[in-house]
Short mmCIF file of N, CA and C in Angstrom, two decimals:
data_model
loop_
_atom_site.label_atom_id
_atom_site.label_comp_id
_atom_site.label_asym_id
_atom_site.label_seq_id
_atom_site.Cartn_x
_atom_site.Cartn_y
_atom_site.Cartn_z
N GLN A 9 0.81 -1.41 0.00
CA GLN A 9 -0.04 -0.07 -0.13
C GLN A 9 1.07 1.16 -0.01
N VAL A 10 0.56 2.20 -0.85
CA VAL A 10 1.34 3.42 -0.74
C VAL A 10 0.10 4.41 -0.92
N GLN A 11 0.55 5.52 0.02
CA GLN A 11 -0.09 6.95 0.45
C GLN A 11 0.71 8.05 -0.42
N LEU A 12 0.08 8.67 -1.06
CA LEU A 12 0.32 10.16 -1.29
C LEU A 12 0.12 11.28 -0.96
N VAL A 13 0.75 12.22 -0.58
CA VAL A 13 0.28 13.32 -0.17
C VAL A 13 1.23 14.58 -1.05
N GLU A 14 0.21 15.35 -1.65
CA GLU A 14 0.99 16.25 -2.36
C GLU A 14 0.99 17.71 -1.75
N SER A 15 1.93 18.68 -1.93
CA SER A 15 2.05 19.71 -0.98
C SER A 15 2.71 20.71 -2.11
N GLY A 16 2.50 22.14 -1.70
CA GLY A 16 3.24 23.23 -2.31
C GLY A 16 2.59 23.88 -3.27
N GLY A 17 1.11 23.57 -3.29
CA GLY A 17 0.41 24.39 -4.11
C GLY A 17 0.26 26.02 -3.60
N GLY A 18 -0.50 26.94 -4.25
CA GLY A 18 -0.70 27.89 -3.71
C GLY A 18 -1.17 29.09 -5.18
N LEU A 19 -0.99 30.42 -4.86
CA LEU A 19 -1.60 31.51 -5.70
C LEU A 19 -0.41 32.31 -5.79
N VAL A 20 0.00 32.13 -7.18
CA VAL A 20 1.15 33.35 -7.65
C VAL A 20 0.46 33.55 -9.12
N GLN A 21 1.64 34.98 -9.06
CA GLN A 21 1.34 35.26 -10.64
C GLN A 21 2.11 34.92 -11.71
N ALA A 22 1.20 35.27 -12.98
CA ALA A 22 2.12 34.40 -14.21
C ALA A 22 3.46 34.85 -14.19
N GLY A 23 4.16 34.00 -14.84
CA GLY A 23 5.63 34.12 -14.85
C GLY A 23 6.22 33.70 -13.69
N TYR A 24 6.00 33.51 -12.77
CA TYR A 24 6.46 33.22 -11.36
C TYR A 24 6.45 31.46 -11.52
N SER A 25 7.24 31.03 -10.22
CA SER A 25 7.39 29.72 -9.92
C SER A 25 6.64 28.96 -8.62
N LEU A 26 6.56 27.58 -9.31
CA LEU A 26 6.22 26.95 -7.89
C LEU A 26 6.95 25.76 -8.01
N ILE A 27 6.70 24.91 -7.21
CA ILE A 27 7.49 23.54 -6.86
C ILE A 27 6.82 23.01 -6.05
N LEU A 28 6.08 21.59 -6.82
CA LEU A 28 5.21 21.05 -5.86
C LEU A 28 5.66 19.68 -5.42
N SER A 29 5.38 19.19 -4.36
CA SER A 29 5.93 17.94 -4.10
C SER A 29 5.08 16.70 -3.64
N CYS A 30 5.35 15.55 -3.56
CA CYS A 30 4.39 14.29 -3.64
C CYS A 30 5.67 13.16 -2.64
N ALA A 31 4.80 13.57 -1.35
CA ALA A 31 5.58 12.39 -0.53
C ALA A 31 4.55 10.97 -0.28
N ALA A 32 5.49 9.78 -0.46
CA ALA A 32 4.86 8.61 -0.39
C ALA A 32 5.28 7.96 0.80
N SER A 33 4.14 7.08 1.45
CA SER A 33 4.68 6.45 2.66
C SER A 33 4.98 5.07 1.59
N GLY A 34 5.61 4.42 2.60
CA GLY A 34 5.52 2.58 2.09
C GLY A 34 6.95 2.54 1.49
N ARG A 35 7.47 1.30 1.41
CA ARG A 35 8.92 0.93 0.93
C ARG A 35 8.89 0.73 -0.28
N THR A 36 7.92 0.63 -0.96
CA THR A 36 7.86 0.63 -2.56
C THR A 36 8.15 1.35 -3.42
N PHE A 37 8.42 2.87 -2.95
CA PHE A 37 8.57 3.91 -4.04
C PHE A 37 8.88 3.94 -5.37
N SER A 38 10.53 3.15 -5.00
CA SER A 38 11.32 3.08 -5.68
C SER A 38 10.90 2.10 -7.10
N THR A 39 10.00 1.56 -6.61
CA THR A 39 9.59 0.61 -7.93
C THR A 39 8.16 0.96 -8.69
N TYR A 40 7.97 1.88 -8.80
CA TYR A 40 7.25 2.66 -9.00
C TYR A 40 7.49 3.78 -10.14
N SER A 41 7.13 3.97 -11.32
CA SER A 41 7.11 5.24 -11.99
C SER A 41 6.26 6.34 -11.30
N MET A 42 6.35 7.54 -11.82
CA MET A 42 5.44 8.38 -10.57
C MET A 42 5.05 9.40 -11.67
N ASP A 43 3.90 9.78 -12.12
CA ASP A 43 3.13 10.70 -12.92
C ASP A 43 2.67 11.82 -11.89
N TRP A 44 2.92 13.01 -12.77
CA TRP A 44 1.83 14.44 -12.30
C TRP A 44 0.93 14.38 -13.19
N PHE A 45 -0.57 14.94 -12.78
CA PHE A 45 -1.82 15.04 -13.61
C PHE A 45 -2.32 16.33 -12.86
N ARG A 46 -2.93 17.04 -13.87
CA ARG A 46 -3.93 18.14 -13.60
C ARG A 46 -5.17 18.01 -14.05
N GLN A 47 -5.88 19.01 -13.27
CA GLN A 47 -7.38 18.84 -13.32
C GLN A 47 -7.89 20.26 -13.56
N ALA A 48 -8.28 21.05 -14.51
CA ALA A 48 -8.91 22.47 -14.40
C ALA A 48 -10.42 22.10 -14.14
N PRO A 49 -10.96 23.64 -13.67
CA PRO A 49 -12.33 23.25 -13.48
C PRO A 49 -13.26 22.94 -14.56
N GLY A 50 -13.89 22.02 -15.07
CA GLY A 50 -14.94 21.96 -16.23
C GLY A 50 -14.26 21.34 -17.01
N LYS A 51 -12.85 20.60 -16.68
CA LYS A 51 -12.02 19.77 -17.71
C LYS A 51 -11.92 19.02 -17.32
N GLU A 52 -11.20 17.67 -18.11
CA GLU A 52 -10.97 16.28 -17.59
C GLU A 52 -9.66 16.32 -17.15
N ARG A 53 -9.16 15.37 -16.39
CA ARG A 53 -7.90 15.15 -15.92
C ARG A 53 -6.86 15.05 -16.76
N GLU A 54 -5.60 15.49 -16.88
CA GLU A 54 -4.60 15.87 -17.98
C GLU A 54 -3.68 15.08 -17.58
N PHE A 55 -2.91 14.45 -18.40
CA PHE A 55 -1.56 14.09 -17.92
C PHE A 55 -0.26 15.20 -17.97
N VAL A 56 0.53 15.66 -16.93
CA VAL A 56 1.34 16.58 -17.15
C VAL A 56 2.74 15.97 -17.19
N ALA A 57 3.18 15.03 -16.31
CA ALA A 57 4.70 14.62 -16.91
C ALA A 57 4.55 13.23 -15.75
N ARG A 58 5.85 12.30 -16.07
CA ARG A 58 5.98 11.12 -15.65
C ARG A 58 7.80 10.87 -15.60
N ILE A 59 7.78 10.28 -14.50
CA ILE A 59 9.22 10.37 -14.42
C ILE A 59 9.57 8.26 -13.92
N SER A 60 10.69 8.01 -14.71
CA SER A 60 10.72 6.40 -14.37
C SER A 60 10.98 6.03 -13.00
N GLN A 61 11.23 4.81 -12.47
CA GLN A 61 11.48 4.36 -11.04
C GLN A 61 12.85 5.14 -11.18
N SER A 62 14.00 5.09 -11.67
CA SER A 62 14.95 5.64 -11.26
C SER A 62 15.41 6.81 -11.44
N GLY A 63 14.50 7.59 -12.70
CA GLY A 63 14.78 9.06 -12.45
C GLY A 63 15.42 9.29 -13.92
N ASN A 64 16.10 8.33 -14.30
CA ASN A 64 16.68 8.04 -15.84
C ASN A 64 16.19 8.93 -16.93
N SER A 65 14.59 8.39 -16.91
CA SER A 65 13.76 8.88 -17.85
C SER A 65 12.79 9.84 -17.55
N ARG A 66 12.34 10.77 -18.58
CA ARG A 66 11.32 11.60 -18.27
C ARG A 66 10.26 11.54 -19.18
N TRP A 67 9.03 12.05 -19.00
CA TRP A 67 8.06 12.67 -20.27
C TRP A 67 7.40 13.64 -19.61
N TYR A 68 6.69 14.39 -20.92
CA TYR A 68 6.20 15.55 -20.47
C TYR A 68 4.80 16.19 -21.65
N ALA A 69 4.17 16.57 -21.27
CA ALA A 69 2.98 16.83 -21.96
C ALA A 69 3.54 17.98 -22.70
N ASP A 70 2.73 18.27 -23.95
CA ASP A 70 3.43 19.62 -24.96
C ASP A 70 3.07 20.53 -24.30
N SER A 71 2.18 20.90 -23.41
CA SER A 71 1.72 22.03 -22.85
C SER A 71 2.49 22.54 -21.87
N VAL A 72 3.17 21.52 -21.01
CA VAL A 72 4.47 22.14 -20.05
C VAL A 72 5.85 21.85 -20.49
N LYS A 73 6.08 21.35 -21.62
CA LYS A 73 7.43 20.92 -22.09
C LYS A 73 8.20 22.37 -22.02
N GLY A 74 9.52 22.29 -21.44
CA GLY A 74 10.57 23.33 -21.76
C GLY A 74 10.05 24.53 -20.25
N ARG A 75 9.15 24.02 -19.40
CA ARG A 75 8.76 25.01 -18.42
C ARG A 75 8.90 24.16 -16.75
N PHE A 76 8.18 23.14 -17.15
CA PHE A 76 7.98 22.14 -16.08
C PHE A 76 9.26 21.08 -15.79
N THR A 77 9.64 20.65 -14.80
CA THR A 77 10.77 19.53 -14.76
C THR A 77 10.12 18.66 -13.36
N ILE A 78 9.96 17.53 -13.79
CA ILE A 78 9.87 16.37 -12.77
C ILE A 78 11.18 15.71 -12.57
N SER A 79 11.30 15.57 -10.96
CA SER A 79 12.02 14.67 -10.26
C SER A 79 11.87 13.96 -9.29
N ARG A 80 12.55 13.22 -8.82
CA ARG A 80 12.26 12.15 -7.46
C ARG A 80 13.60 11.92 -7.01
N ASP A 81 13.28 11.84 -5.35
CA ASP A 81 14.41 11.75 -4.46
C ASP A 81 13.83 10.25 -3.91
N ASN A 82 14.43 9.25 -4.56
CA ASN A 82 13.81 7.90 -3.69
C ASN A 82 14.28 7.41 -2.50
N HIS A 83 15.34 8.27 -1.90
CA HIS A 83 15.87 8.21 -0.43
C HIS A 83 14.93 9.00 0.63
N LYS A 84 14.33 10.16 -0.27
CA LYS A 84 12.85 10.54 0.55
C LYS A 84 11.84 10.10 0.05
N ASN A 85 11.60 9.14 -0.67
CA ASN A 85 10.25 8.91 -1.20
C ASN A 85 9.34 10.13 -1.86
N THR A 86 10.36 11.06 -2.18
CA THR A 86 9.33 12.16 -2.92
C THR A 86 9.68 12.41 -4.44
N VAL A 87 8.60 13.09 -4.99
CA VAL A 87 8.70 13.17 -6.48
C VAL A 87 8.37 14.88 -6.40
N TYR A 88 8.96 15.51 -7.27
CA TYR A 88 8.87 16.77 -7.22
C TYR A 88 8.10 17.23 -8.84
N LEU A 89 7.72 18.51 -8.91
CA LEU A 89 7.40 19.07 -10.16
C LEU A 89 7.54 20.45 -10.11
N GLN A 90 8.87 20.84 -10.60
CA GLN A 90 9.28 22.24 -10.55
C GLN A 90 8.65 23.10 -11.73
N MET A 91 7.71 24.21 -11.53
CA MET A 91 7.12 24.65 -12.26
C MET A 91 7.32 25.84 -12.65
N ASN A 92 8.23 26.55 -13.96
CA ASN A 92 8.38 27.54 -14.08
C ASN A 92 7.92 28.85 -15.26
N SER A 93 7.85 29.48 -15.23
CA SER A 93 6.97 30.65 -16.54
C SER A 93 5.32 30.16 -16.28
N LEU A 94 4.83 30.16 -15.07
CA LEU A 94 3.65 29.79 -14.73
C LEU A 94 2.68 30.58 -15.75
N LYS A 95 1.50 30.13 -16.32
CA LYS A 95 0.88 30.90 -16.89
C LYS A 95 -0.97 30.52 -16.50
N PRO A 96 -1.84 31.39 -16.65
CA PRO A 96 -2.84 31.32 -16.11
C PRO A 96 -3.55 29.87 -16.29
N GLU A 97 -3.35 29.73 -17.75
CA GLU A 97 -4.01 28.49 -17.97
C GLU A 97 -3.42 26.98 -17.30
N ASP A 98 -2.28 27.20 -16.56
CA ASP A 98 -1.72 25.97 -15.62
C ASP A 98 -2.66 25.77 -14.28
N THR A 99 -3.48 26.86 -14.16
CA THR A 99 -4.57 26.93 -13.03
C THR A 99 -4.98 25.50 -12.85
N ALA A 100 -5.18 24.78 -12.04
CA ALA A 100 -5.32 23.38 -11.59
C ALA A 100 -5.14 22.80 -10.39
N VAL A 101 -6.20 21.51 -10.19
CA VAL A 101 -5.59 20.87 -8.88
C VAL A 101 -4.59 19.97 -9.58
N TYR A 102 -3.51 19.77 -8.70
CA TYR A 102 -2.56 19.06 -9.36
C TYR A 102 -2.24 17.76 -8.35
N TYR A 103 -2.00 16.65 -9.28
CA TYR A 103 -2.31 15.09 -8.56
C TYR A 103 -0.85 14.49 -8.93
N CYS A 104 -0.63 13.81 -7.96
CA CYS A 104 0.51 12.77 -8.06
C CYS A 104 0.01 11.55 -8.24
N ALA A 105 0.21 10.44 -9.15
CA ALA A 105 -0.25 9.17 -9.10
C ALA A 105 0.94 8.11 -9.00
N ALA A 106 0.80 6.83 -8.61
CA ALA A 106 1.77 5.91 -8.97
C ALA A 106 1.13 4.48 -9.30
N GLY A 107 1.74 3.63 -9.76
CA GLY A 107 1.02 2.10 -10.08
C GLY A 107 0.35 2.31 -11.60
N SER A 108 0.97 3.04 -12.19
CA SER A 108 0.20 2.66 -13.64
C SER A 108 0.11 1.13 -14.40
N ASN A 109 -0.75 1.37 -14.88
CA ASN A 109 -1.26 -0.29 -15.76
C ASN A 109 -0.87 -0.45 -17.02
N GLY A 110 -0.19 0.87 -17.56
CA GLY A 110 -0.03 1.30 -18.93
C GLY A 110 -1.28 1.71 -19.69
N MET A 111 -2.30 1.65 -19.04
CA MET A 111 -3.73 1.65 -19.88
C MET A 111 -4.63 2.69 -19.29
N GLY A 112 -3.73 3.65 -18.40
CA GLY A 112 -4.56 4.81 -17.93
C GLY A 112 -5.15 4.72 -16.67
N SER A 113 -4.78 3.32 -15.79
CA SER A 113 -5.50 3.46 -14.96
C SER A 113 -4.00 3.41 -13.88
N TYR A 114 -4.37 3.80 -12.45
CA TYR A 114 -3.16 3.63 -11.57
C TYR A 114 -3.74 3.39 -10.12
N LEU A 115 -2.79 2.42 -9.36
CA LEU A 115 -3.10 2.34 -8.24
C LEU A 115 -3.50 3.23 -6.92
N TYR A 116 -2.79 4.34 -7.03
CA TYR A 116 -2.40 5.08 -6.20
C TYR A 116 -2.49 6.67 -6.56
N TRP A 117 -3.20 7.22 -5.59
CA TRP A 117 -3.66 8.90 -6.19
C TRP A 117 -3.30 9.53 -4.90
N GLY A 118 -2.79 10.86 -5.11
CA GLY A 118 -3.23 11.64 -4.33
C GLY A 118 -4.15 12.75 -3.50
N GLN A 119 -4.39 13.31 -2.96
CA GLN A 119 -5.44 14.30 -2.57
C GLN A 119 -5.69 15.32 -3.82
N GLY A 120 -4.59 15.79 -4.28
CA GLY A 120 -4.48 16.90 -4.82
C GLY A 120 -4.19 18.21 -4.13
N THR A 121 -3.35 19.05 -4.75
CA THR A 121 -2.64 20.60 -4.45
C THR A 121 -3.41 21.41 -5.28
N GLN A 122 -4.02 22.68 -4.95
CA GLN A 122 -4.42 23.79 -5.93
C GLN A 122 -3.62 24.54 -6.15
N VAL A 123 -3.35 24.71 -7.46
CA VAL A 123 -2.35 25.74 -8.25
C VAL A 123 -3.17 26.57 -8.86
N THR A 124 -3.10 27.95 -8.50
CA THR A 124 -3.72 29.19 -9.01
C THR A 124 -2.87 30.05 -9.31
N VAL A 125 -2.54 30.21 -10.74
CA VAL A 125 -1.94 31.33 -11.53
C VAL A 125 -2.88 32.64 -11.57
N SER A 126 -2.41 33.85 -11.36
CA SER A 126 -3.25 35.10 -11.58
C SER A 126 -2.41 35.89 -13.07
N SER A 127 -3.50 36.32 -13.66
CA SER A 127 -2.75 37.21 -15.18
C SER A 127 -2.51 38.47 -14.48
#
């Protein structure tokens, strides 16, 4: 069993930065690739970024490529999302997820953290 807890959200102006954290419980954190998703009001949840178990491979949605960076620290059981040059359209609840089955389902989700970017 893995529990995920996100933190670091808040209200920022466009162009500024935030870093989100997702702390995982359990001893199996390093066995999971980790993903960040987001969901804006009235929209479906969308993929943001993924990092492999070792951290050597990363994938990004086109909408955040070049602005967001995903990283992880397996000693601290934590995955991060550094968000730079934030835009109002980045406003959403951000979730971390683990245990992908490769077909869009995940075993574990965090509760989410709100990010609001003002123009």
